Short mmCIF file of N, CA and C in Angstrom, two decimals:
data_model
loop_
_atom_site.label_atom_id
_atom_site.label_comp_id
_atom_site.label_asym_id
_atom_site.label_seq_id
_atom_site.Cartn_x
_atom_site.Cartn_y
_atom_site.Cartn_z
N UNK A 87 -86.20 -64.69 85.98
CA UNK A 87 -86.10 -63.24 86.06
C UNK A 87 -87.48 -62.62 85.93
N UNK A 88 -88.11 -62.31 87.03
CA UNK A 88 -89.43 -61.69 87.01
C UNK A 88 -89.27 -60.21 86.71
N UNK A 89 -90.02 -59.74 85.74
CA UNK A 89 -89.92 -58.34 85.35
C UNK A 89 -91.23 -57.63 85.68
N UNK A 90 -91.14 -56.38 86.03
CA UNK A 90 -92.32 -55.60 86.36
C UNK A 90 -93.01 -55.23 85.06
N UNK A 91 -94.30 -55.52 84.97
CA UNK A 91 -95.02 -55.26 83.73
C UNK A 91 -95.86 -53.99 83.79
N UNK A 92 -96.06 -53.44 84.96
CA UNK A 92 -96.83 -52.21 85.07
C UNK A 92 -96.28 -51.39 86.23
N UNK A 93 -96.62 -50.10 86.24
CA UNK A 93 -96.17 -49.23 87.32
C UNK A 93 -97.17 -49.30 88.45
N UNK A 94 -96.70 -49.68 89.60
CA UNK A 94 -97.59 -49.74 90.75
C UNK A 94 -96.76 -49.71 92.01
N UNK A 95 -97.43 -49.66 93.12
CA UNK A 95 -96.75 -49.73 94.40
C UNK A 95 -96.42 -51.17 94.77
N UNK A 96 -96.71 -52.09 93.87
CA UNK A 96 -96.49 -53.50 94.13
C UNK A 96 -95.16 -54.01 93.59
N UNK A 97 -94.26 -53.10 93.20
CA UNK A 97 -92.96 -53.53 92.72
C UNK A 97 -92.24 -54.21 93.87
N UNK A 98 -91.76 -55.43 93.65
CA UNK A 98 -91.10 -56.14 94.76
C UNK A 98 -89.82 -55.46 95.20
N UNK A 99 -89.57 -55.52 96.48
CA UNK A 99 -88.35 -54.92 97.02
C UNK A 99 -87.22 -55.94 96.95
N UNK A 100 -86.03 -55.48 96.57
CA UNK A 100 -84.89 -56.39 96.61
C UNK A 100 -84.51 -56.69 98.05
N UNK A 101 -83.90 -57.80 98.26
CA UNK A 101 -83.44 -58.16 99.59
C UNK A 101 -82.21 -57.34 99.93
N UNK A 102 -82.23 -56.70 101.06
CA UNK A 102 -81.06 -55.92 101.48
C UNK A 102 -79.87 -56.83 101.70
N UNK A 103 -78.70 -56.31 101.35
CA UNK A 103 -77.49 -57.03 101.64
C UNK A 103 -77.31 -58.30 100.84
N UNK A 104 -77.88 -58.37 99.65
CA UNK A 104 -77.78 -59.56 98.83
C UNK A 104 -77.34 -59.14 97.44
N UNK A 105 -76.31 -59.75 96.93
CA UNK A 105 -75.82 -59.42 95.60
C UNK A 105 -76.49 -60.32 94.58
N UNK A 106 -77.25 -59.75 93.67
CA UNK A 106 -78.00 -60.53 92.70
C UNK A 106 -77.09 -61.19 91.66
N UNK A 107 -75.91 -60.65 91.44
CA UNK A 107 -75.03 -61.23 90.43
C UNK A 107 -74.33 -62.48 90.94
N UNK A 108 -74.06 -62.57 92.23
CA UNK A 108 -73.35 -63.73 92.77
C UNK A 108 -74.19 -64.57 93.71
N UNK A 109 -75.27 -64.00 94.25
CA UNK A 109 -76.09 -64.71 95.22
C UNK A 109 -75.45 -64.78 96.60
N UNK A 110 -74.43 -63.98 96.83
CA UNK A 110 -73.71 -63.98 98.11
C UNK A 110 -74.04 -62.70 98.88
N UNK A 111 -73.86 -62.73 100.20
CA UNK A 111 -74.05 -61.50 100.97
C UNK A 111 -73.19 -60.38 100.41
N UNK A 112 -73.72 -59.18 100.43
CA UNK A 112 -73.05 -58.05 99.80
C UNK A 112 -72.85 -56.93 100.82
N UNK A 113 -71.73 -56.95 101.52
CA UNK A 113 -71.49 -56.03 102.61
C UNK A 113 -71.37 -54.58 102.18
N UNK A 114 -70.80 -54.29 101.01
CA UNK A 114 -70.64 -52.89 100.63
C UNK A 114 -71.99 -52.20 100.43
N UNK A 115 -72.95 -52.90 99.91
CA UNK A 115 -74.29 -52.32 99.73
C UNK A 115 -74.98 -52.17 101.08
N UNK A 116 -74.89 -53.18 101.92
CA UNK A 116 -75.51 -53.13 103.24
C UNK A 116 -74.97 -51.95 104.04
N UNK A 117 -73.66 -51.76 104.02
CA UNK A 117 -73.04 -50.66 104.75
C UNK A 117 -73.47 -49.30 104.18
N UNK A 118 -73.51 -49.19 102.87
CA UNK A 118 -73.91 -47.92 102.24
C UNK A 118 -75.34 -47.56 102.61
N UNK A 119 -76.24 -48.52 102.52
CA UNK A 119 -77.64 -48.27 102.87
C UNK A 119 -77.77 -47.88 104.33
N UNK A 120 -77.04 -48.56 105.20
CA UNK A 120 -77.10 -48.26 106.63
C UNK A 120 -76.67 -46.82 106.91
N UNK A 121 -75.63 -46.37 106.23
CA UNK A 121 -75.17 -44.99 106.42
C UNK A 121 -76.23 -44.00 105.94
N UNK A 122 -76.76 -44.20 104.74
CA UNK A 122 -77.78 -43.28 104.23
C UNK A 122 -79.04 -43.30 105.09
N UNK A 123 -79.44 -44.46 105.56
CA UNK A 123 -80.61 -44.52 106.44
C UNK A 123 -80.36 -43.77 107.74
N UNK A 124 -79.14 -43.84 108.25
CA UNK A 124 -78.81 -43.17 109.52
C UNK A 124 -78.78 -41.65 109.39
N UNK A 125 -78.40 -41.14 108.23
CA UNK A 125 -78.26 -39.69 108.05
C UNK A 125 -79.30 -39.11 107.10
N UNK A 126 -80.36 -39.84 106.83
CA UNK A 126 -81.32 -39.48 105.79
C UNK A 126 -81.83 -38.04 105.90
N UNK A 127 -82.29 -37.63 107.05
CA UNK A 127 -82.88 -36.29 107.18
C UNK A 127 -81.87 -35.19 106.91
N UNK A 128 -80.71 -35.28 107.54
CA UNK A 128 -79.69 -34.24 107.31
C UNK A 128 -79.15 -34.29 105.89
N UNK A 129 -78.99 -35.48 105.35
CA UNK A 129 -78.50 -35.61 103.97
C UNK A 129 -79.48 -34.98 102.99
N UNK A 130 -80.75 -35.25 103.17
CA UNK A 130 -81.77 -34.69 102.28
C UNK A 130 -81.76 -33.17 102.33
N UNK A 131 -81.61 -32.60 103.51
CA UNK A 131 -81.57 -31.14 103.65
C UNK A 131 -80.31 -30.57 103.01
N UNK A 132 -79.17 -31.19 103.23
CA UNK A 132 -77.90 -30.69 102.69
C UNK A 132 -77.85 -30.75 101.17
N UNK A 133 -78.38 -31.81 100.59
CA UNK A 133 -78.29 -31.94 99.13
C UNK A 133 -79.13 -30.92 98.39
N UNK A 134 -80.14 -30.38 99.04
CA UNK A 134 -80.95 -29.34 98.40
C UNK A 134 -80.10 -28.12 98.03
N UNK A 135 -79.09 -27.83 98.84
CA UNK A 135 -78.30 -26.62 98.62
C UNK A 135 -77.21 -26.77 97.56
N UNK A 136 -76.95 -27.97 97.11
CA UNK A 136 -75.94 -28.12 96.07
C UNK A 136 -76.43 -29.02 94.92
N UNK A 137 -77.59 -28.68 94.42
CA UNK A 137 -78.13 -29.39 93.27
C UNK A 137 -77.30 -29.08 92.02
N UNK A 138 -77.12 -30.06 91.15
CA UNK A 138 -76.36 -29.85 89.91
C UNK A 138 -77.22 -29.13 88.86
N UNK A 139 -77.46 -27.86 89.07
CA UNK A 139 -78.41 -27.11 88.25
C UNK A 139 -78.05 -27.08 86.77
N UNK A 140 -76.81 -26.78 86.45
CA UNK A 140 -76.40 -26.71 85.04
C UNK A 140 -76.56 -28.07 84.37
N UNK A 141 -76.14 -29.12 85.05
CA UNK A 141 -76.23 -30.47 84.49
C UNK A 141 -77.69 -30.89 84.30
N UNK A 142 -78.55 -30.58 85.27
CA UNK A 142 -79.97 -30.94 85.13
C UNK A 142 -80.60 -30.20 83.97
N UNK A 143 -80.30 -28.90 83.86
CA UNK A 143 -80.87 -28.12 82.76
C UNK A 143 -80.41 -28.64 81.41
N UNK A 144 -79.15 -29.01 81.32
CA UNK A 144 -78.62 -29.57 80.07
C UNK A 144 -79.31 -30.89 79.76
N UNK A 145 -79.47 -31.74 80.77
CA UNK A 145 -80.12 -33.04 80.60
C UNK A 145 -81.55 -32.90 80.09
N UNK A 146 -82.35 -32.04 80.72
CA UNK A 146 -83.75 -31.94 80.32
C UNK A 146 -83.93 -31.37 78.92
N UNK A 147 -82.95 -30.63 78.43
CA UNK A 147 -83.05 -30.07 77.09
C UNK A 147 -83.01 -31.13 75.99
N UNK A 148 -82.65 -32.35 76.33
CA UNK A 148 -82.63 -33.45 75.36
C UNK A 148 -84.02 -34.06 75.13
N UNK A 149 -85.00 -33.70 75.96
CA UNK A 149 -86.29 -34.38 75.93
C UNK A 149 -87.45 -33.41 75.77
N UNK A 150 -88.54 -33.93 75.22
CA UNK A 150 -89.78 -33.17 75.15
C UNK A 150 -90.56 -33.41 76.43
N UNK A 151 -91.40 -32.43 76.77
CA UNK A 151 -92.26 -32.59 77.96
C UNK A 151 -93.04 -33.89 77.83
N UNK A 152 -93.22 -34.54 78.96
CA UNK A 152 -93.94 -35.81 78.97
C UNK A 152 -93.02 -37.02 78.84
N UNK A 153 -91.76 -36.82 78.52
CA UNK A 153 -90.82 -37.93 78.42
C UNK A 153 -90.70 -38.60 79.78
N UNK A 154 -90.42 -39.91 79.77
CA UNK A 154 -90.27 -40.65 81.03
C UNK A 154 -88.79 -40.71 81.39
N UNK A 155 -88.48 -40.29 82.62
CA UNK A 155 -87.11 -40.26 83.11
C UNK A 155 -86.99 -41.16 84.33
N UNK A 156 -85.93 -41.97 84.35
CA UNK A 156 -85.59 -42.77 85.52
C UNK A 156 -84.52 -42.02 86.30
N UNK A 157 -84.80 -41.73 87.55
CA UNK A 157 -83.81 -41.13 88.45
C UNK A 157 -83.22 -42.28 89.25
N UNK A 158 -82.07 -42.78 88.79
CA UNK A 158 -81.43 -43.97 89.34
C UNK A 158 -80.55 -43.59 90.53
N UNK A 159 -80.99 -43.94 91.72
CA UNK A 159 -80.31 -43.52 92.93
C UNK A 159 -80.85 -42.16 93.35
N UNK A 160 -82.17 -42.07 93.44
CA UNK A 160 -82.86 -40.79 93.63
C UNK A 160 -82.74 -40.19 95.02
N UNK A 161 -82.32 -41.00 96.00
CA UNK A 161 -82.24 -40.47 97.36
C UNK A 161 -83.59 -39.96 97.82
N UNK A 162 -83.61 -38.72 98.33
CA UNK A 162 -84.85 -38.12 98.83
C UNK A 162 -85.66 -37.44 97.73
N UNK A 163 -85.25 -37.63 96.49
CA UNK A 163 -86.05 -37.16 95.36
C UNK A 163 -85.77 -35.77 94.84
N UNK A 164 -84.71 -35.14 95.28
CA UNK A 164 -84.40 -33.77 94.86
C UNK A 164 -84.51 -33.61 93.34
N UNK A 165 -83.82 -34.44 92.58
CA UNK A 165 -83.83 -34.30 91.13
C UNK A 165 -85.12 -34.82 90.52
N UNK A 166 -85.72 -35.83 91.13
CA UNK A 166 -87.00 -36.35 90.64
C UNK A 166 -88.06 -35.25 90.66
N UNK A 167 -88.11 -34.49 91.75
CA UNK A 167 -89.09 -33.41 91.85
C UNK A 167 -88.79 -32.30 90.84
N UNK A 168 -87.53 -32.03 90.61
CA UNK A 168 -87.16 -31.02 89.61
C UNK A 168 -87.64 -31.47 88.22
N UNK A 169 -87.35 -32.71 87.85
CA UNK A 169 -87.76 -33.20 86.53
C UNK A 169 -89.29 -33.21 86.40
N UNK A 170 -89.96 -33.59 87.45
CA UNK A 170 -91.42 -33.58 87.46
C UNK A 170 -91.96 -32.17 87.26
N UNK A 171 -91.33 -31.19 87.90
CA UNK A 171 -91.78 -29.80 87.79
C UNK A 171 -91.59 -29.25 86.37
N UNK A 172 -90.73 -29.89 85.61
CA UNK A 172 -90.46 -29.49 84.23
C UNK A 172 -91.37 -30.21 83.24
N UNK A 173 -92.29 -31.03 83.75
CA UNK A 173 -93.27 -31.68 82.89
C UNK A 173 -92.92 -33.09 82.45
N UNK A 174 -91.98 -33.73 83.14
CA UNK A 174 -91.59 -35.09 82.78
C UNK A 174 -92.27 -36.11 83.68
N UNK A 175 -92.44 -37.32 83.16
CA UNK A 175 -92.97 -38.45 83.91
C UNK A 175 -91.76 -39.12 84.57
N UNK A 176 -91.70 -39.10 85.89
CA UNK A 176 -90.47 -39.49 86.59
C UNK A 176 -90.70 -40.69 87.51
N UNK A 177 -89.75 -41.62 87.43
CA UNK A 177 -89.69 -42.75 88.34
C UNK A 177 -88.34 -42.66 89.05
N UNK A 178 -88.38 -42.60 90.39
CA UNK A 178 -87.16 -42.57 91.18
C UNK A 178 -86.96 -43.90 91.89
N UNK A 179 -85.73 -44.41 91.85
CA UNK A 179 -85.42 -45.66 92.54
C UNK A 179 -84.21 -45.46 93.44
N UNK A 180 -84.23 -46.12 94.57
CA UNK A 180 -83.12 -46.06 95.52
C UNK A 180 -83.25 -47.26 96.44
N UNK A 181 -82.19 -47.57 97.16
CA UNK A 181 -82.25 -48.66 98.14
C UNK A 181 -82.46 -48.18 99.57
N UNK A 182 -82.24 -46.90 99.83
CA UNK A 182 -82.40 -46.39 101.19
C UNK A 182 -83.88 -46.18 101.51
N UNK A 183 -84.36 -47.00 102.41
CA UNK A 183 -85.76 -46.91 102.82
C UNK A 183 -86.08 -45.54 103.43
N UNK A 184 -85.15 -45.02 104.20
CA UNK A 184 -85.37 -43.73 104.88
C UNK A 184 -85.41 -42.58 103.87
N UNK A 185 -84.48 -42.55 102.92
CA UNK A 185 -84.50 -41.49 101.91
C UNK A 185 -85.75 -41.59 101.04
N UNK A 186 -86.14 -42.80 100.67
CA UNK A 186 -87.37 -42.97 99.90
C UNK A 186 -88.59 -42.54 100.71
N UNK A 187 -88.55 -42.77 102.02
CA UNK A 187 -89.65 -42.32 102.88
C UNK A 187 -89.80 -40.81 102.85
N UNK A 188 -88.68 -40.11 102.84
CA UNK A 188 -88.72 -38.64 102.74
C UNK A 188 -89.30 -38.24 101.40
N UNK A 189 -88.83 -38.87 100.32
CA UNK A 189 -89.33 -38.55 98.98
C UNK A 189 -90.83 -38.80 98.88
N UNK A 190 -91.27 -39.93 99.38
CA UNK A 190 -92.70 -40.26 99.31
C UNK A 190 -93.54 -39.31 100.17
N UNK A 191 -93.00 -38.88 101.30
CA UNK A 191 -93.73 -37.93 102.15
C UNK A 191 -93.88 -36.59 101.44
N UNK A 192 -92.84 -36.15 100.77
CA UNK A 192 -92.92 -34.88 100.02
C UNK A 192 -93.90 -35.02 98.87
N UNK A 193 -93.87 -36.15 98.19
CA UNK A 193 -94.76 -36.38 97.04
C UNK A 193 -96.21 -36.48 97.46
N UNK A 194 -96.45 -36.98 98.66
CA UNK A 194 -97.83 -37.14 99.12
C UNK A 194 -98.60 -38.09 98.22
N UNK A 195 -99.78 -37.66 97.79
CA UNK A 195 -100.62 -38.51 96.94
C UNK A 195 -100.42 -38.23 95.46
N UNK A 196 -99.44 -37.41 95.13
CA UNK A 196 -99.19 -37.09 93.72
C UNK A 196 -98.78 -38.34 92.96
N UNK A 197 -99.18 -38.41 91.70
CA UNK A 197 -98.84 -39.54 90.84
C UNK A 197 -97.47 -39.39 90.20
N UNK A 198 -96.88 -38.21 90.30
CA UNK A 198 -95.60 -37.94 89.65
C UNK A 198 -94.79 -37.02 90.55
N UNK A 199 -93.60 -37.39 90.92
CA UNK A 199 -92.89 -38.62 90.58
C UNK A 199 -93.35 -39.80 91.45
N UNK A 200 -92.98 -41.00 90.98
CA UNK A 200 -93.25 -42.24 91.72
C UNK A 200 -91.90 -42.78 92.22
N UNK A 201 -91.91 -43.39 93.39
CA UNK A 201 -90.67 -43.85 94.01
C UNK A 201 -90.76 -45.32 94.38
N UNK A 202 -89.68 -46.06 94.11
CA UNK A 202 -89.62 -47.49 94.39
C UNK A 202 -88.27 -47.86 94.99
N UNK A 203 -88.28 -48.84 95.86
CA UNK A 203 -87.05 -49.35 96.44
C UNK A 203 -86.53 -50.48 95.55
N UNK A 204 -85.55 -50.15 94.73
CA UNK A 204 -84.96 -51.11 93.80
C UNK A 204 -83.45 -50.97 93.78
N UNK A 205 -82.80 -52.06 93.45
CA UNK A 205 -81.34 -52.13 93.35
C UNK A 205 -80.93 -51.81 91.92
N UNK A 206 -80.01 -50.88 91.72
CA UNK A 206 -79.56 -50.52 90.37
C UNK A 206 -78.97 -51.72 89.63
N UNK A 207 -78.50 -52.69 90.37
CA UNK A 207 -77.88 -53.85 89.74
C UNK A 207 -78.90 -54.86 89.24
N UNK A 208 -80.16 -54.64 89.61
CA UNK A 208 -81.22 -55.55 89.15
C UNK A 208 -82.54 -54.79 89.17
N UNK A 209 -82.68 -53.90 88.21
CA UNK A 209 -83.89 -53.09 88.12
C UNK A 209 -85.00 -53.92 87.46
N UNK A 210 -86.03 -54.21 88.20
CA UNK A 210 -87.12 -55.02 87.69
C UNK A 210 -88.14 -54.12 86.99
N UNK A 211 -87.70 -53.50 85.92
CA UNK A 211 -88.53 -52.56 85.17
C UNK A 211 -88.62 -53.01 83.72
N UNK A 212 -89.69 -52.67 83.03
CA UNK A 212 -89.85 -53.09 81.63
C UNK A 212 -88.76 -52.51 80.74
N UNK A 213 -88.28 -53.32 79.83
CA UNK A 213 -87.29 -52.85 78.85
C UNK A 213 -87.92 -51.77 77.98
N UNK A 214 -87.09 -50.88 77.48
CA UNK A 214 -87.51 -49.81 76.57
C UNK A 214 -88.66 -48.99 77.15
N UNK A 215 -88.56 -48.62 78.43
CA UNK A 215 -89.65 -47.88 79.06
C UNK A 215 -89.27 -46.47 79.49
N UNK A 216 -88.02 -46.05 79.22
CA UNK A 216 -87.58 -44.71 79.61
C UNK A 216 -86.95 -43.98 78.44
N UNK A 217 -87.16 -42.67 78.43
CA UNK A 217 -86.54 -41.82 77.41
C UNK A 217 -85.16 -41.36 77.85
N UNK A 218 -84.94 -41.29 79.16
CA UNK A 218 -83.66 -40.87 79.70
C UNK A 218 -83.44 -41.43 81.09
N UNK A 219 -82.17 -41.56 81.45
CA UNK A 219 -81.81 -42.06 82.78
C UNK A 219 -80.82 -41.09 83.40
N UNK A 220 -81.15 -40.61 84.58
CA UNK A 220 -80.33 -39.68 85.35
C UNK A 220 -79.75 -40.47 86.53
N UNK A 221 -78.43 -40.51 86.61
CA UNK A 221 -77.76 -41.22 87.71
C UNK A 221 -76.74 -40.29 88.33
N UNK A 222 -77.20 -39.44 89.22
CA UNK A 222 -76.34 -38.43 89.84
C UNK A 222 -75.77 -38.97 91.14
N UNK A 223 -74.46 -39.21 91.17
CA UNK A 223 -73.75 -39.67 92.36
C UNK A 223 -74.27 -41.01 92.87
N UNK A 224 -74.69 -41.88 91.97
CA UNK A 224 -75.17 -43.18 92.41
C UNK A 224 -74.23 -44.31 91.99
N UNK A 225 -73.65 -44.23 90.81
CA UNK A 225 -72.77 -45.30 90.34
C UNK A 225 -71.51 -45.41 91.18
N UNK A 226 -71.14 -44.35 91.86
CA UNK A 226 -69.92 -44.39 92.67
C UNK A 226 -70.03 -45.34 93.85
N UNK A 227 -71.24 -45.77 94.17
CA UNK A 227 -71.43 -46.70 95.28
C UNK A 227 -71.29 -48.16 94.85
N UNK A 228 -71.10 -48.38 93.57
CA UNK A 228 -70.95 -49.74 93.07
C UNK A 228 -69.49 -50.14 92.98
N UNK A 229 -69.26 -51.43 92.97
CA UNK A 229 -67.92 -51.93 92.70
C UNK A 229 -67.65 -51.75 91.21
N UNK A 230 -66.40 -51.55 90.84
CA UNK A 230 -66.05 -51.41 89.42
C UNK A 230 -66.60 -52.56 88.60
N UNK A 231 -66.54 -53.74 89.15
CA UNK A 231 -66.98 -54.94 88.43
C UNK A 231 -68.50 -54.94 88.18
N UNK A 232 -69.25 -54.10 88.88
CA UNK A 232 -70.71 -54.05 88.73
C UNK A 232 -71.18 -52.98 87.75
N UNK A 233 -70.34 -52.00 87.48
CA UNK A 233 -70.78 -50.84 86.71
C UNK A 233 -71.17 -51.19 85.28
N UNK A 234 -70.39 -51.99 84.60
CA UNK A 234 -70.72 -52.33 83.21
C UNK A 234 -72.08 -53.01 83.11
N UNK A 235 -72.37 -53.92 84.03
CA UNK A 235 -73.68 -54.59 84.04
C UNK A 235 -74.82 -53.61 84.26
N UNK A 236 -74.63 -52.65 85.15
CA UNK A 236 -75.65 -51.64 85.41
C UNK A 236 -75.85 -50.77 84.17
N UNK A 237 -74.77 -50.38 83.53
CA UNK A 237 -74.89 -49.56 82.31
C UNK A 237 -75.58 -50.33 81.19
N UNK A 238 -75.32 -51.63 81.10
CA UNK A 238 -76.02 -52.46 80.10
C UNK A 238 -77.52 -52.48 80.40
N UNK A 239 -77.85 -52.62 81.67
CA UNK A 239 -79.27 -52.63 82.05
C UNK A 239 -79.91 -51.28 81.76
N UNK A 240 -79.20 -50.20 82.05
CA UNK A 240 -79.71 -48.86 81.70
C UNK A 240 -80.00 -48.79 80.21
N UNK A 241 -79.07 -49.27 79.41
CA UNK A 241 -79.22 -49.24 77.95
C UNK A 241 -80.50 -49.97 77.51
N UNK A 242 -80.75 -51.12 78.12
CA UNK A 242 -81.95 -51.90 77.79
C UNK A 242 -83.23 -51.20 78.22
N UNK A 243 -83.15 -50.34 79.22
CA UNK A 243 -84.34 -49.62 79.69
C UNK A 243 -84.70 -48.44 78.79
N UNK A 244 -83.76 -48.02 77.96
CA UNK A 244 -84.01 -46.86 77.10
C UNK A 244 -84.87 -47.21 75.90
N UNK A 245 -85.78 -46.32 75.56
CA UNK A 245 -86.68 -46.53 74.42
C UNK A 245 -85.97 -46.44 73.08
N UNK A 246 -84.89 -45.74 73.02
CA UNK A 246 -84.21 -45.53 71.73
C UNK A 246 -83.39 -46.73 71.30
N UNK A 247 -83.39 -47.80 72.08
CA UNK A 247 -82.61 -49.00 71.76
C UNK A 247 -83.23 -49.73 70.60
#
């Protein structure tokens, strides 16, 4: 289990369509990514108009400025940019190459937020490295049997553990 020891653009990309828990081809993930990649531009534009404003505001009130937040399933970065604008250190992860491309294009050369192509089921990130984890409409893409493992991994990523 290789773990990422520093933040860089060198974080390895997971193999598309591969389930890390079983080592077998994973069609539900492959299909989901294909759909998001196909509709990336329109999806990114549409999601801007229905941001979960109350939920985001409630979430950020739990943290002091400068806290590190993981946006798990960040898509085109809508919430990552919001958290960054509020003074948080943000890392966004997603599997859709096209949505991440939009997020990275918007971010330009800015150091915050940072975006990586990673699988929620196998986040190669240092343990105890985040103050909070935001997962807006991302867990619904997992199989029920995968959710508990992802939540355990989220727990290990939190600094308060």
